[in-house]
PDB file of C-alpha atoms in Angstrom:
ATOM      1  CA  MET W   1       5.713  30.905  33.637  1.00  0.00           C
ATOM      2  CA  LYS W   2       8.629  33.289  33.104  1.00  0.00           C
ATOM      3  CA  ILE W   3       9.660  35.449  36.067  1.00  0.00           C
ATOM      4  CA  LEU W   4      12.080  38.354  35.630  1.00  0.00           C
ATOM      5  CA  LEU W   5      13.802  39.274  38.899  1.00  0.00           C
ATOM      6  CA  LEU W   6      15.276  42.787  38.899  1.00  0.00           C
ATOM      7  CA  GLY W   7      17.867  43.612  41.553  1.00  0.00           C
ATOM      8  CA  ALA W   8      18.853  39.980  42.066  1.00  0.00           C
ATOM      9  CA  ASN W   9      22.032  40.924  43.961  1.00  0.00           C
ATOM     10  CA  GLY W  10      20.374  43.007  46.656  1.00  0.00           C
ATOM     11  CA  GLN W  11      19.458  41.780  50.127  1.00  0.00           C
ATOM     12  CA  VAL W  12      15.891  40.929  49.142  1.00  0.00           C
ATOM     13  CA  GLY W  13      16.783  39.982  45.574  1.00  0.00           C
ATOM     14  CA  PHE W  14      19.330  37.415  46.718  1.00  0.00           C
ATOM     15  CA  GLU W  15      16.684  35.684  48.835  1.00  0.00           C
ATOM     16  CA  LEU W  16      14.033  35.984  46.109  1.00  0.00           C
ATOM     17  CA  ALA W  17      16.274  34.101  43.684  1.00  0.00           C
ATOM     18  CA  ARG W  18      15.786  31.082  45.929  1.00  0.00           C
ATOM     19  CA  SER W  19      12.159  31.507  46.969  1.00  0.00           C
ATOM     20  CA  LEU W  20      10.796  32.256  43.478  1.00  0.00           C
ATOM     21  CA  ALA W  21      12.614  29.439  41.664  1.00  0.00           C
ATOM     22  CA  PRO W  22       9.875  26.815  42.285  1.00  0.00           C
ATOM     23  CA  LEU W  23       7.208  29.073  40.749  1.00  0.00           C
ATOM     24  CA  GLY W  24       8.541  29.161  37.198  1.00  0.00           C
ATOM     25  CA  GLU W  25      11.476  29.858  34.910  1.00  0.00           C
ATOM     26  CA  LEU W  26      13.493  32.498  36.744  1.00  0.00           C
ATOM     27  CA  TYR W  27      15.515  35.169  34.923  1.00  0.00           C
ATOM     28  CA  PRO W  28      17.701  37.046  37.448  1.00  0.00           C
ATOM     29  CA  ALA W  29      18.962  40.463  36.381  1.00  0.00           C
ATOM     30  CA  THR W  30      21.509  42.777  37.989  1.00  0.00           C
ATOM     31  CA  ARG W  31      22.989  46.150  37.148  1.00  0.00           C
ATOM     32  CA  ASP W  32      26.331  44.702  36.045  1.00  0.00           C
ATOM     33  CA  GLY W  33      25.137  41.359  34.695  1.00  0.00           C
ATOM     34  CA  TYR W  34      26.734  39.241  37.420  1.00  0.00           C
ATOM     35  CA  ARG W  35      25.347  37.221  40.321  1.00  0.00           C
ATOM     36  CA  PRO W  36      27.397  36.217  43.392  1.00  0.00           C
ATOM     37  CA  SER W  37      30.590  34.295  42.588  1.00  0.00           C
ATOM     38  CA  ARG W  38      30.656  36.145  39.252  1.00  0.00           C
ATOM     39  CA  VAL W  39      27.950  33.997  37.669  1.00  0.00           C
ATOM     40  CA  ARG W  40      26.633  35.712  34.544  1.00  0.00           C
ATOM     41  CA  CYS W  41      23.007  36.820  34.350  1.00  0.00           C
ATOM     42  CA  LEU W  42      20.879  39.389  32.543  1.00  0.00           C
ATOM     43  CA  VAL W  43      21.787  43.077  32.689  1.00  0.00           C
ATOM     44  CA  ALA W  44      19.137  45.575  33.802  1.00  0.00           C
ATOM     45  CA  ASP W  45      20.130  49.010  35.068  1.00  0.00           C
ATOM     46  CA  LEU W  46      17.006  50.823  36.258  1.00  0.00           C
ATOM     47  CA  ALA W  47      18.736  54.161  35.699  1.00  0.00           C
ATOM     48  CA  ASP W  48      18.786  53.331  31.958  1.00  0.00           C
ATOM     49  CA  PRO W  49      15.194  53.231  30.590  1.00  0.00           C
ATOM     50  CA  GLN W  50      16.313  51.933  27.187  1.00  0.00           C
ATOM     51  CA  MET W  51      18.218  49.030  28.757  1.00  0.00           C
ATOM     52  CA  LEU W  52      15.252  48.171  30.990  1.00  0.00           C
ATOM     53  CA  GLY W  53      12.896  48.248  28.022  1.00  0.00           C
ATOM     54  CA  ASP W  54      15.216  46.014  25.996  1.00  0.00           C
ATOM     55  CA  THR W  55      15.426  43.474  28.827  1.00  0.00           C
ATOM     56  CA  LEU W  56      11.651  43.380  29.194  1.00  0.00           C
ATOM     57  CA  HIS W  57      11.252  42.920  25.439  1.00  0.00           C
ATOM     58  CA  ASP W  58      13.871  40.164  25.225  1.00  0.00           C
ATOM     59  CA  VAL W  59      12.598  38.122  28.177  1.00  0.00           C
ATOM     60  CA  ALA W  60       8.867  38.832  27.748  1.00  0.00           C
ATOM     61  CA  PRO W  61       8.138  37.706  31.322  1.00  0.00           C
ATOM     62  CA  ASP W  62       4.728  36.819  32.723  1.00  0.00           C
ATOM     63  CA  ILE W  63       5.755  38.290  36.082  1.00  0.00           C
ATOM     64  CA  VAL W  64       8.306  40.991  36.907  1.00  0.00           C
ATOM     65  CA  VAL W  65       9.530  41.127  40.507  1.00  0.00           C
ATOM     66  CA  ASN W  66      11.289  44.430  41.088  1.00  0.00           C
ATOM     67  CA  ALA W  67      13.670  44.215  44.041  1.00  0.00           C
ATOM     68  CA  ALA W  68      15.950  46.937  42.664  1.00  0.00           C
ATOM     69  CA  ALA W  69      15.930  50.446  44.122  1.00  0.00           C
ATOM     70  CA  TYR W  70      18.031  53.465  44.969  1.00  0.00           C
ATOM     71  CA  THR W  71      18.192  53.186  48.767  1.00  0.00           C
ATOM     72  CA  ALA W  72      20.997  55.572  49.794  1.00  0.00           C
ATOM     73  CA  VAL W  73      18.692  57.702  51.928  1.00  0.00           C
ATOM     74  CA  ASP W  74      21.180  60.444  52.834  1.00  0.00           C
ATOM     75  CA  ARG W  75      22.929  60.561  49.464  1.00  0.00           C
ATOM     76  CA  ALA W  76      19.565  60.961  47.739  1.00  0.00           C
ATOM     77  CA  GLU W  77      19.227  64.438  49.211  1.00  0.00           C
ATOM     78  CA  ASP W  78      22.092  65.551  46.955  1.00  0.00           C
ATOM     79  CA  ASP W  79      21.437  63.099  44.121  1.00  0.00           C
ATOM     80  CA  GLU W  80      17.743  63.558  43.421  1.00  0.00           C
ATOM     81  CA  GLY W  81      18.099  62.891  39.702  1.00  0.00           C
ATOM     82  CA  ILE W  82      19.378  59.330  40.016  1.00  0.00           C
ATOM     83  CA  ALA W  83      16.960  58.552  42.869  1.00  0.00           C
ATOM     84  CA  ASP W  84      14.076  59.693  40.662  1.00  0.00           C
ATOM     85  CA  ALA W  85      15.366  57.753  37.661  1.00  0.00           C
ATOM     86  CA  VAL W  86      15.663  54.463  39.552  1.00  0.00           C
ATOM     87  CA  ASN W  87      12.702  54.750  41.918  1.00  0.00           C
ATOM     88  CA  ARG W  88      10.150  56.537  39.703  1.00  0.00           C
ATOM     89  CA  GLN W  89      11.063  56.710  36.032  1.00  0.00           C
ATOM     90  CA  SER W  90      11.864  53.010  35.815  1.00  0.00           C
ATOM     91  CA  LEU W  91       8.382  52.261  37.176  1.00  0.00           C
ATOM     92  CA  VAL W  92       6.864  54.329  34.367  1.00  0.00           C
ATOM     93  CA  VAL W  93       8.702  52.134  31.847  1.00  0.00           C
ATOM     94  CA  LEU W  94       7.943  48.918  33.720  1.00  0.00           C
ATOM     95  CA  GLY W  95       4.280  49.717  34.315  1.00  0.00           C
ATOM     96  CA  SER W  96       3.695  50.762  30.713  1.00  0.00           C
ATOM     97  CA  TRP W  97       5.293  47.582  29.368  1.00  0.00           C
ATOM     98  CA  ALA W  98       3.401  45.367  31.834  1.00  0.00           C
ATOM     99  CA  ALA W  99       0.055  46.977  30.987  1.00  0.00           C
ATOM    100  CA  ARG W 100       0.602  46.343  27.266  1.00  0.00           C
ATOM    101  CA  SER W 101       1.875  42.813  27.855  1.00  0.00           C
ATOM    102  CA  LYS W 102      -0.690  41.767  30.494  1.00  0.00           C
ATOM    103  CA  ALA W 103       2.117  40.938  32.926  1.00  0.00           C
ATOM    104  CA  LEU W 104       2.045  41.166  36.712  1.00  0.00           C
ATOM    105  CA  VAL W 105       4.492  43.468  38.516  1.00  0.00           C
ATOM    106  CA  VAL W 106       5.546  42.778  42.107  1.00  0.00           C
ATOM    107  CA  HIS W 107       7.243  45.860  43.516  1.00  0.00           C
ATOM    108  CA  TYR W 108       8.735  46.790  46.898  1.00  0.00           C
ATOM    109  CA  SER W 109       8.270  50.133  48.612  1.00  0.00           C
ATOM    110  CA  THR W 110       9.068  51.583  52.005  1.00  0.00           C
ATOM    111  CA  ASP W 111       7.908  52.986  55.324  1.00  0.00           C
ATOM    112  CA  TYR W 112       9.574  56.247  54.225  1.00  0.00           C
ATOM    113  CA  VAL W 113       6.392  57.166  52.315  1.00  0.00           C
ATOM    114  CA  PHE W 114       5.016  58.131  55.755  1.00  0.00           C
ATOM    115  CA  ASP W 115       6.183  61.017  57.953  1.00  0.00           C
ATOM    116  CA  GLY W 116       6.466  58.877  61.084  1.00  0.00           C
ATOM    117  CA  GLN W 117       4.291  61.135  63.220  1.00  0.00           C
ATOM    118  CA  GLY W 118       1.727  58.400  63.863  1.00  0.00           C
ATOM    119  CA  SER W 119       1.172  56.567  67.122  1.00  0.00           C
ATOM    120  CA  ARG W 120      -0.315  53.305  65.801  1.00  0.00           C
ATOM    121  CA  PRO W 121       0.864  51.002  62.994  1.00  0.00           C
ATOM    122  CA  TYR W 122       0.343  52.565  59.575  1.00  0.00           C
ATOM    123  CA  ARG W 123      -2.332  51.031  57.356  1.00  0.00           C
ATOM    124  CA  GLU W 124      -2.129  50.896  53.570  1.00  0.00           C
ATOM    125  CA  ASP W 125      -4.724  53.648  53.140  1.00  0.00           C
ATOM    126  CA  ASP W 126      -3.200  56.084  55.644  1.00  0.00           C
ATOM    127  CA  ALA W 127      -2.123  59.461  54.275  1.00  0.00           C
ATOM    128  CA  THR W 128       1.418  59.540  52.912  1.00  0.00           C
ATOM    129  CA  ALA W 129       3.816  62.396  53.618  1.00  0.00           C
ATOM    130  CA  PRO W 130       7.454  61.519  52.872  1.00  0.00           C
ATOM    131  CA  LEU W 131      10.093  63.571  54.663  1.00  0.00           C
ATOM    132  CA  GLY W 132      12.849  63.481  52.042  1.00  0.00           C
ATOM    133  CA  VAL W 133      13.957  62.734  48.503  1.00  0.00           C
ATOM    134  CA  TYR W 134      14.165  58.968  48.966  1.00  0.00           C
ATOM    135  CA  GLY W 135      10.629  58.669  50.341  1.00  0.00           C
ATOM    136  CA  ARG W 136       9.235  60.998  47.678  1.00  0.00           C
ATOM    137  CA  SER W 137      10.890  59.029  44.896  1.00  0.00           C
ATOM    138  CA  LYS W 138       9.543  55.718  46.238  1.00  0.00           C
ATOM    139  CA  LEU W 139       6.035  57.138  46.613  1.00  0.00           C
ATOM    140  CA  ALA W 140       6.218  58.528  43.074  1.00  0.00           C
ATOM    141  CA  GLY W 141       7.206  55.059  41.863  1.00  0.00           C
ATOM    142  CA  GLU W 142       4.168  53.546  43.567  1.00  0.00           C
ATOM    143  CA  GLN W 143       1.941  56.137  41.937  1.00  0.00           C
ATOM    144  CA  ALA W 144       3.487  55.570  38.509  1.00  0.00           C
ATOM    145  CA  LEU W 145       2.814  51.845  38.768  1.00  0.00           C
ATOM    146  CA  ARG W 146      -0.804  52.412  39.794  1.00  0.00           C
ATOM    147  CA  GLU W 147      -1.376  54.960  37.039  1.00  0.00           C
ATOM    148  CA  SER W 148       0.005  52.596  34.392  1.00  0.00           C
ATOM    149  CA  GLY W 149      -3.035  50.367  34.796  1.00  0.00           C
ATOM    150  CA  CYS W 150      -0.944  47.188  34.993  1.00  0.00           C
ATOM    151  CA  ASP W 151      -1.692  44.330  37.354  1.00  0.00           C
ATOM    152  CA  HIS W 152       0.514  44.902  40.387  1.00  0.00           C
ATOM    153  CA  LEU W 153       1.283  43.957  43.966  1.00  0.00           C
ATOM    154  CA  ILE W 154       3.142  46.621  45.950  1.00  0.00           C
ATOM    155  CA  PHE W 155       4.728  45.406  49.171  1.00  0.00           C
ATOM    156  CA  ARG W 156       5.842  48.144  51.555  1.00  0.00           C
ATOM    157  CA  THR W 157       8.441  47.013  54.056  1.00  0.00           C
ATOM    158  CA  ALA W 158      10.841  48.542  56.585  1.00  0.00           C
ATOM    159  CA  TRP W 159      14.053  48.097  58.574  1.00  0.00           C
ATOM    160  CA  VAL W 160      15.290  45.390  56.201  1.00  0.00           C
ATOM    161  CA  TYR W 161      18.420  43.423  57.075  1.00  0.00           C
ATOM    162  CA  ALA W 162      20.089  40.127  56.183  1.00  0.00           C
ATOM    163  CA  ALA W 163      23.166  38.005  56.709  1.00  0.00           C
ATOM    164  CA  ARG W 164      24.594  39.625  53.562  1.00  0.00           C
ATOM    165  CA  GLY W 165      24.878  43.142  52.204  1.00  0.00           C
ATOM    166  CA  GLN W 166      25.011  46.497  53.933  1.00  0.00           C
ATOM    167  CA  ASN W 167      22.529  46.772  56.783  1.00  0.00           C
ATOM    168  CA  PHE W 168      22.166  47.689  60.451  1.00  0.00           C
ATOM    169  CA  LEU W 169      22.866  44.216  61.803  1.00  0.00           C
ATOM    170  CA  ARG W 170      26.125  43.825  59.895  1.00  0.00           C
ATOM    171  CA  THR W 171      27.161  47.338  60.903  1.00  0.00           C
ATOM    172  CA  MET W 172      26.604  46.466  64.574  1.00  0.00           C
ATOM    173  CA  LEU W 173      28.694  43.287  64.233  1.00  0.00           C
ATOM    174  CA  ARG W 174      31.487  45.299  62.638  1.00  0.00           C
ATOM    175  CA  LEU W 175      31.366  47.953  65.364  1.00  0.00           C
ATOM    176  CA  ALA W 176      31.542  45.236  68.021  1.00  0.00           C
ATOM    177  CA  GLY W 177      34.987  44.388  66.690  1.00  0.00           C
ATOM    178  CA  GLU W 178      36.119  48.009  66.526  1.00  0.00           C
ATOM    179  CA  ARG W 179      34.737  49.782  69.589  1.00  0.00           C
ATOM    180  CA  ASP W 180      34.271  49.314  73.310  1.00  0.00           C
ATOM    181  CA  GLN W 181      31.075  51.359  73.316  1.00  0.00           C
ATOM    182  CA  VAL W 182      28.409  52.477  70.827  1.00  0.00           C
ATOM    183  CA  ARG W 183      25.654  55.089  70.923  1.00  0.00           C
ATOM    184  CA  ILE W 184      22.399  54.111  69.210  1.00  0.00           C
ATOM    185  CA  VAL W 185      19.216  56.090  68.517  1.00  0.00           C
ATOM    186  CA  ASP W 186      16.409  55.148  70.901  1.00  0.00           C
ATOM    187  CA  ASP W 187      13.519  57.358  69.740  1.00  0.00           C
ATOM    188  CA  GLN W 188      12.769  55.808  66.336  1.00  0.00           C
ATOM    189  CA  ARG W 189      10.521  52.745  66.295  1.00  0.00           C
ATOM    190  CA  GLY W 190      10.018  50.046  63.689  1.00  0.00           C
ATOM    191  CA  ALA W 191       9.946  46.306  63.049  1.00  0.00           C
ATOM    192  CA  PRO W 192      13.288  44.795  61.957  1.00  0.00           C
ATOM    193  CA  THR W 193      12.468  42.559  58.987  1.00  0.00           C
ATOM    194  CA  PRO W 194      14.773  39.900  57.506  1.00  0.00           C
ATOM    195  CA  ALA W 195      15.113  39.839  53.732  1.00  0.00           C
ATOM    196  CA  ARG W 196      14.444  36.098  53.808  1.00  0.00           C
ATOM    197  CA  LEU W 197      11.056  36.689  55.456  1.00  0.00           C
ATOM    198  CA  ILE W 198      10.150  39.199  52.745  1.00  0.00           C
ATOM    199  CA  ALA W 199      11.205  36.766  50.015  1.00  0.00           C
ATOM    200  CA  SER W 200       9.400  33.751  51.454  1.00  0.00           C
ATOM    201  CA  ALA W 201       6.222  35.751  52.108  1.00  0.00           C
ATOM    202  CA  THR W 202       6.363  37.131  48.571  1.00  0.00           C
ATOM    203  CA  ALA W 203       6.685  33.652  47.070  1.00  0.00           C
ATOM    204  CA  LEU W 204       3.800  32.307  49.139  1.00  0.00           C
ATOM    205  CA  ALA W 205       1.545  35.270  48.355  1.00  0.00           C
ATOM    206  CA  LEU W 206       2.416  34.985  44.661  1.00  0.00           C
ATOM    207  CA  ALA W 207       1.738  31.232  44.611  1.00  0.00           C
ATOM    208  CA  ARG W 208      -1.680  31.790  46.164  1.00  0.00           C
ATOM    209  CA  TRP W 209      -2.425  34.626  43.744  1.00  0.00           C
ATOM    210  CA  LEU W 210      -1.510  32.404  40.794  1.00  0.00           C
ATOM    211  CA  ALA W 211      -3.736  29.614  42.138  1.00  0.00           C
ATOM    212  CA  SER W 212      -6.765  31.927  42.253  1.00  0.00           C
ATOM    213  CA  ASP W 213      -9.334  32.484  39.523  1.00  0.00           C
ATOM    214  CA  ALA W 214      -9.369  35.714  37.507  1.00  0.00           C
ATOM    215  CA  SER W 215     -11.938  37.394  39.746  1.00  0.00           C
ATOM    216  CA  ARG W 216     -10.024  36.638  42.920  1.00  0.00           C
ATOM    217  CA  ARG W 217      -6.758  37.745  41.333  1.00  0.00           C
ATOM    218  CA  ALA W 218      -8.253  41.111  40.440  1.00  0.00           C
ATOM    219  CA  GLU W 219      -9.622  41.563  43.978  1.00  0.00           C
ATOM    220  CA  THR W 220      -6.242  40.963  45.585  1.00  0.00           C
ATOM    221  CA  LEU W 221      -4.169  43.355  43.473  1.00  0.00           C
ATOM    222  CA  GLY W 222      -2.938  46.495  45.195  1.00  0.00           C
ATOM    223  CA  THR W 223      -0.758  47.656  48.073  1.00  0.00           C
ATOM    224  CA  TYR W 224       0.211  45.664  51.166  1.00  0.00           C
ATOM    225  CA  HIS W 225       2.428  46.102  54.212  1.00  0.00           C
ATOM    226  CA  LEU W 226       4.964  43.298  54.713  1.00  0.00           C
ATOM    227  CA  CYS W 227       7.057  43.350  57.885  1.00  0.00           C
ATOM    228  CA  ALA W 228       7.862  41.250  60.909  1.00  0.00           C
ATOM    229  CA  GLN W 229       5.487  41.551  63.842  1.00  0.00           C
ATOM    230  CA  GLY W 230       6.129  43.676  66.912  1.00  0.00           C
ATOM    231  CA  GLU W 231       8.264  46.783  67.255  1.00  0.00           C
ATOM    232  CA  CYS W 232      11.399  48.124  68.898  1.00  0.00           C
ATOM    233  CA  THR W 233      13.824  51.036  68.716  1.00  0.00           C
ATOM    234  CA  TRP W 234      17.203  50.924  67.000  1.00  0.00           C
ATOM    235  CA  TYR W 235      18.784  50.838  70.460  1.00  0.00           C
ATOM    236  CA  GLU W 236      16.677  47.833  71.470  1.00  0.00           C
ATOM    237  CA  PHE W 237      17.471  46.110  68.185  1.00  0.00           C
ATOM    238  CA  ALA W 238      21.202  46.708  68.652  1.00  0.00           C
ATOM    239  CA  ARG W 239      21.084  45.391  72.210  1.00  0.00           C
ATOM    240  CA  SER W 240      19.361  42.213  70.996  1.00  0.00           C
ATOM    241  CA  ILE W 241      21.914  41.815  68.201  1.00  0.00           C
ATOM    242  CA  PHE W 242      24.848  42.021  70.614  1.00  0.00           C
ATOM    243  CA  GLN W 243      23.241  39.589  73.062  1.00  0.00           C
ATOM    244  CA  ARG W 244      22.551  36.966  70.398  1.00  0.00           C
ATOM    245  CA  ALA W 245      25.825  37.495  68.554  1.00  0.00           C
ATOM    246  CA  ASP W 246      27.767  37.082  71.779  1.00  0.00           C
ATOM    247  CA  SER W 247      25.961  33.830  72.568  1.00  0.00           C
ATOM    248  CA  ALA W 248      26.652  32.576  69.036  1.00  0.00           C
ATOM    249  CA  VAL W 249      30.339  33.573  69.337  1.00  0.00           C
ATOM    250  CA  LEU W 250      30.047  35.896  66.350  1.00  0.00           C
ATOM    251  CA  ILE W 251      31.757  38.709  68.278  1.00  0.00           C
ATOM    252  CA  GLY W 252      34.671  38.711  70.678  1.00  0.00           C
ATOM    253  CA  HIS W 253      32.941  40.908  73.228  1.00  0.00           C
ATOM    254  CA  LYS W 254      29.777  42.929  73.740  1.00  0.00           C
ATOM    255  CA  PRO W 255      30.464  46.659  73.568  1.00  0.00           C
ATOM    256  CA  ALA W 256      28.737  48.929  76.046  1.00  0.00           C
ATOM    257  CA  ILE W 257      25.655  50.422  74.392  1.00  0.00           C
ATOM    258  CA  PHE W 258      24.102  53.795  75.232  1.00  0.00           C
ATOM    259  CA  PRO W 259      20.733  55.179  74.027  1.00  0.00           C
ATOM    260  CA  ILE W 260      20.694  58.593  72.353  1.00  0.00           C
ATOM    261  CA  THR W 261      18.098  60.778  70.649  1.00  0.00           C
ATOM    262  CA  THR W 262      17.745  61.432  66.949  1.00  0.00           C
ATOM    263  CA  ALA W 263      18.844  65.007  67.621  1.00  0.00           C
ATOM    264  CA  GLU W 264      22.141  63.667  68.975  1.00  0.00           C
ATOM    265  CA  TYR W 265      22.787  61.763  65.745  1.00  0.00           C
ATOM    266  CA  PRO W 266      22.042  64.235  62.902  1.00  0.00           C
ATOM    267  CA  THR W 267      21.803  62.868  59.358  1.00  0.00           C
ATOM    268  CA  ARG W 268      21.436  64.512  55.953  1.00  0.00           C
ATOM    269  CA  ALA W 269      17.922  63.115  55.533  1.00  0.00           C
ATOM    270  CA  ARG W 270      15.189  63.071  58.155  1.00  0.00           C
ATOM    271  CA  ARG W 271      13.978  59.644  59.292  1.00  0.00           C
ATOM    272  CA  PRO W 272      10.407  58.732  60.296  1.00  0.00           C
ATOM    273  CA  ALA W 273      10.207  58.500  64.076  1.00  0.00           C
ATOM    274  CA  TYR W 274       7.540  55.795  63.885  1.00  0.00           C
ATOM    275  CA  SER W 275       7.828  53.220  61.082  1.00  0.00           C
ATOM    276  CA  VAL W 276       5.616  50.382  62.304  1.00  0.00           C
ATOM    277  CA  LEU W 277       3.383  49.032  59.532  1.00  0.00           C
ATOM    278  CA  ASP W 278       0.044  47.281  60.020  1.00  0.00           C
ATOM    279  CA  THR W 279       0.261  43.901  58.254  1.00  0.00           C
ATOM    280  CA  LYS W 280      -3.321  42.724  58.834  1.00  0.00           C
ATOM    281  CA  ARG W 281      -4.308  43.019  55.170  1.00  0.00           C
ATOM    282  CA  ILE W 282      -1.534  40.835  53.765  1.00  0.00           C
ATOM    283  CA  ARG W 283      -1.902  38.264  56.549  1.00  0.00           C
ATOM    284  CA  GLU W 284      -5.639  37.905  56.007  1.00  0.00           C
ATOM    285  CA  THR W 285      -5.619  38.121  52.203  1.00  0.00           C
ATOM    286  CA  PHE W 286      -2.892  35.553  51.598  1.00  0.00           C
ATOM    287  CA  GLY W 287      -3.050  33.576  54.841  1.00  0.00           C
ATOM    288  CA  LEU W 288       0.483  34.489  55.857  1.00  0.00           C
ATOM    289  CA  HIS W 289       2.099  34.032  59.246  1.00  0.00           C
ATOM    290  CA  LEU W 290       4.558  36.833  59.942  1.00  0.00           C
ATOM    291  CA  PRO W 291       6.656  36.009  63.036  1.00  0.00           C
ATOM    292  CA  PRO W 292       7.840  38.459  65.689  1.00  0.00           C
ATOM    293  CA  TRP W 293      10.984  40.377  64.800  1.00  0.00           C
ATOM    294  CA  GLU W 294      12.894  38.547  67.543  1.00  0.00           C
ATOM    295  CA  GLU W 295      12.371  35.209  65.761  1.00  0.00           C
ATOM    296  CA  GLY W 296      13.677  36.687  62.548  1.00  0.00           C
ATOM    297  CA  LEU W 297      16.782  37.936  64.322  1.00  0.00           C
ATOM    298  CA  ASP W 298      17.380  34.492  65.818  1.00  0.00           C
ATOM    299  CA  ALA W 299      17.219  32.983  62.329  1.00  0.00           C
ATOM    300  CA  VAL W 300      19.663  35.453  60.798  1.00  0.00           C
ATOM    301  CA  ILE W 301      22.128  35.076  63.690  1.00  0.00           C
ATOM    302  CA  GLY W 302      21.860  31.322  63.234  1.00  0.00           C
ATOM    303  CA  GLU W 303      22.569  31.680  59.533  1.00  0.00           C
ATOM    304  CA  LEU W 304      25.639  33.796  60.256  1.00  0.00           C
ATOM    305  CA  ALA W 305      26.871  31.270  62.801  1.00  0.00           C
ATOM    306  CA  THR W 306      26.484  28.475  60.244  1.00  0.00           C
ATOM    307  CA  MET W 307      28.334  30.519  57.624  1.00  0.00           C
ATOM    308  CA  GLN W 308      31.152  31.195  60.106  1.00  0.00           C
ATOM    309  CA  SER W 309      31.486  27.528  61.056  1.00  0.00           C
ATOM    310  CA  ARG W 310      31.953  26.634  57.405  1.00  0.00           C
TER     311      ARG W 310
END
């Protein structure tokens, strides 16, 4: 079983490189051809369709896990071409190749396909209505993969963070060392989801899919929501980060934190006000346990504390 992992240097990709390894022969690929510590790997730039096609041809994987994406939400508003190339056009190439080659594609999407006007967790079949370029490009990528006719699993997730990379948690830890007070949006709700949870859930779902017969495999293809359980606002998440980081001695002091509205923190792109995703389908289909977001935060803080002690 050959597994091609695209975006192996990203938050989710880094964790997938570990969780997918037991399932087969793993081929990590990054945009510049290097893994952490400058270890060489395959090159796959999703903005270059020819390069992506060449990589697919050379590896001839049985499964492609696509953890690569253009995720600069604000910058996408002024850079629609590259967002479309990475988030949509690459899925046209990938889906077409996978359909011809009878390969499975595992792809990650986002809560930004919804407008955030809901009042209960979004289900997979709820109407989509992205608010900006990023969300539209991710939705178009989903549609391209479906229209290709290839076997696929699309996992929508939200509020992703990790001990590495650029994310909300690491930004809060940095601000704790720079400021005595911070102002955080308190009228957007979601479920903070660790990259490691996404990777481990993906590996378990994939293992159970592979262990199924052809009929069961066909039944379980499609779109799923994959997030931690529960919900909070960015302000509540930040408050929990500071509390746990202070206890773990990751920060020198807890800055004062004040809730603000979205209107008080304008951004180039509009954000969904409500990003909670209903995960019932993935939990029941693959028998997954998705812990509360607080447990995930405890684990990531613990990982950071271990890294610091070393």
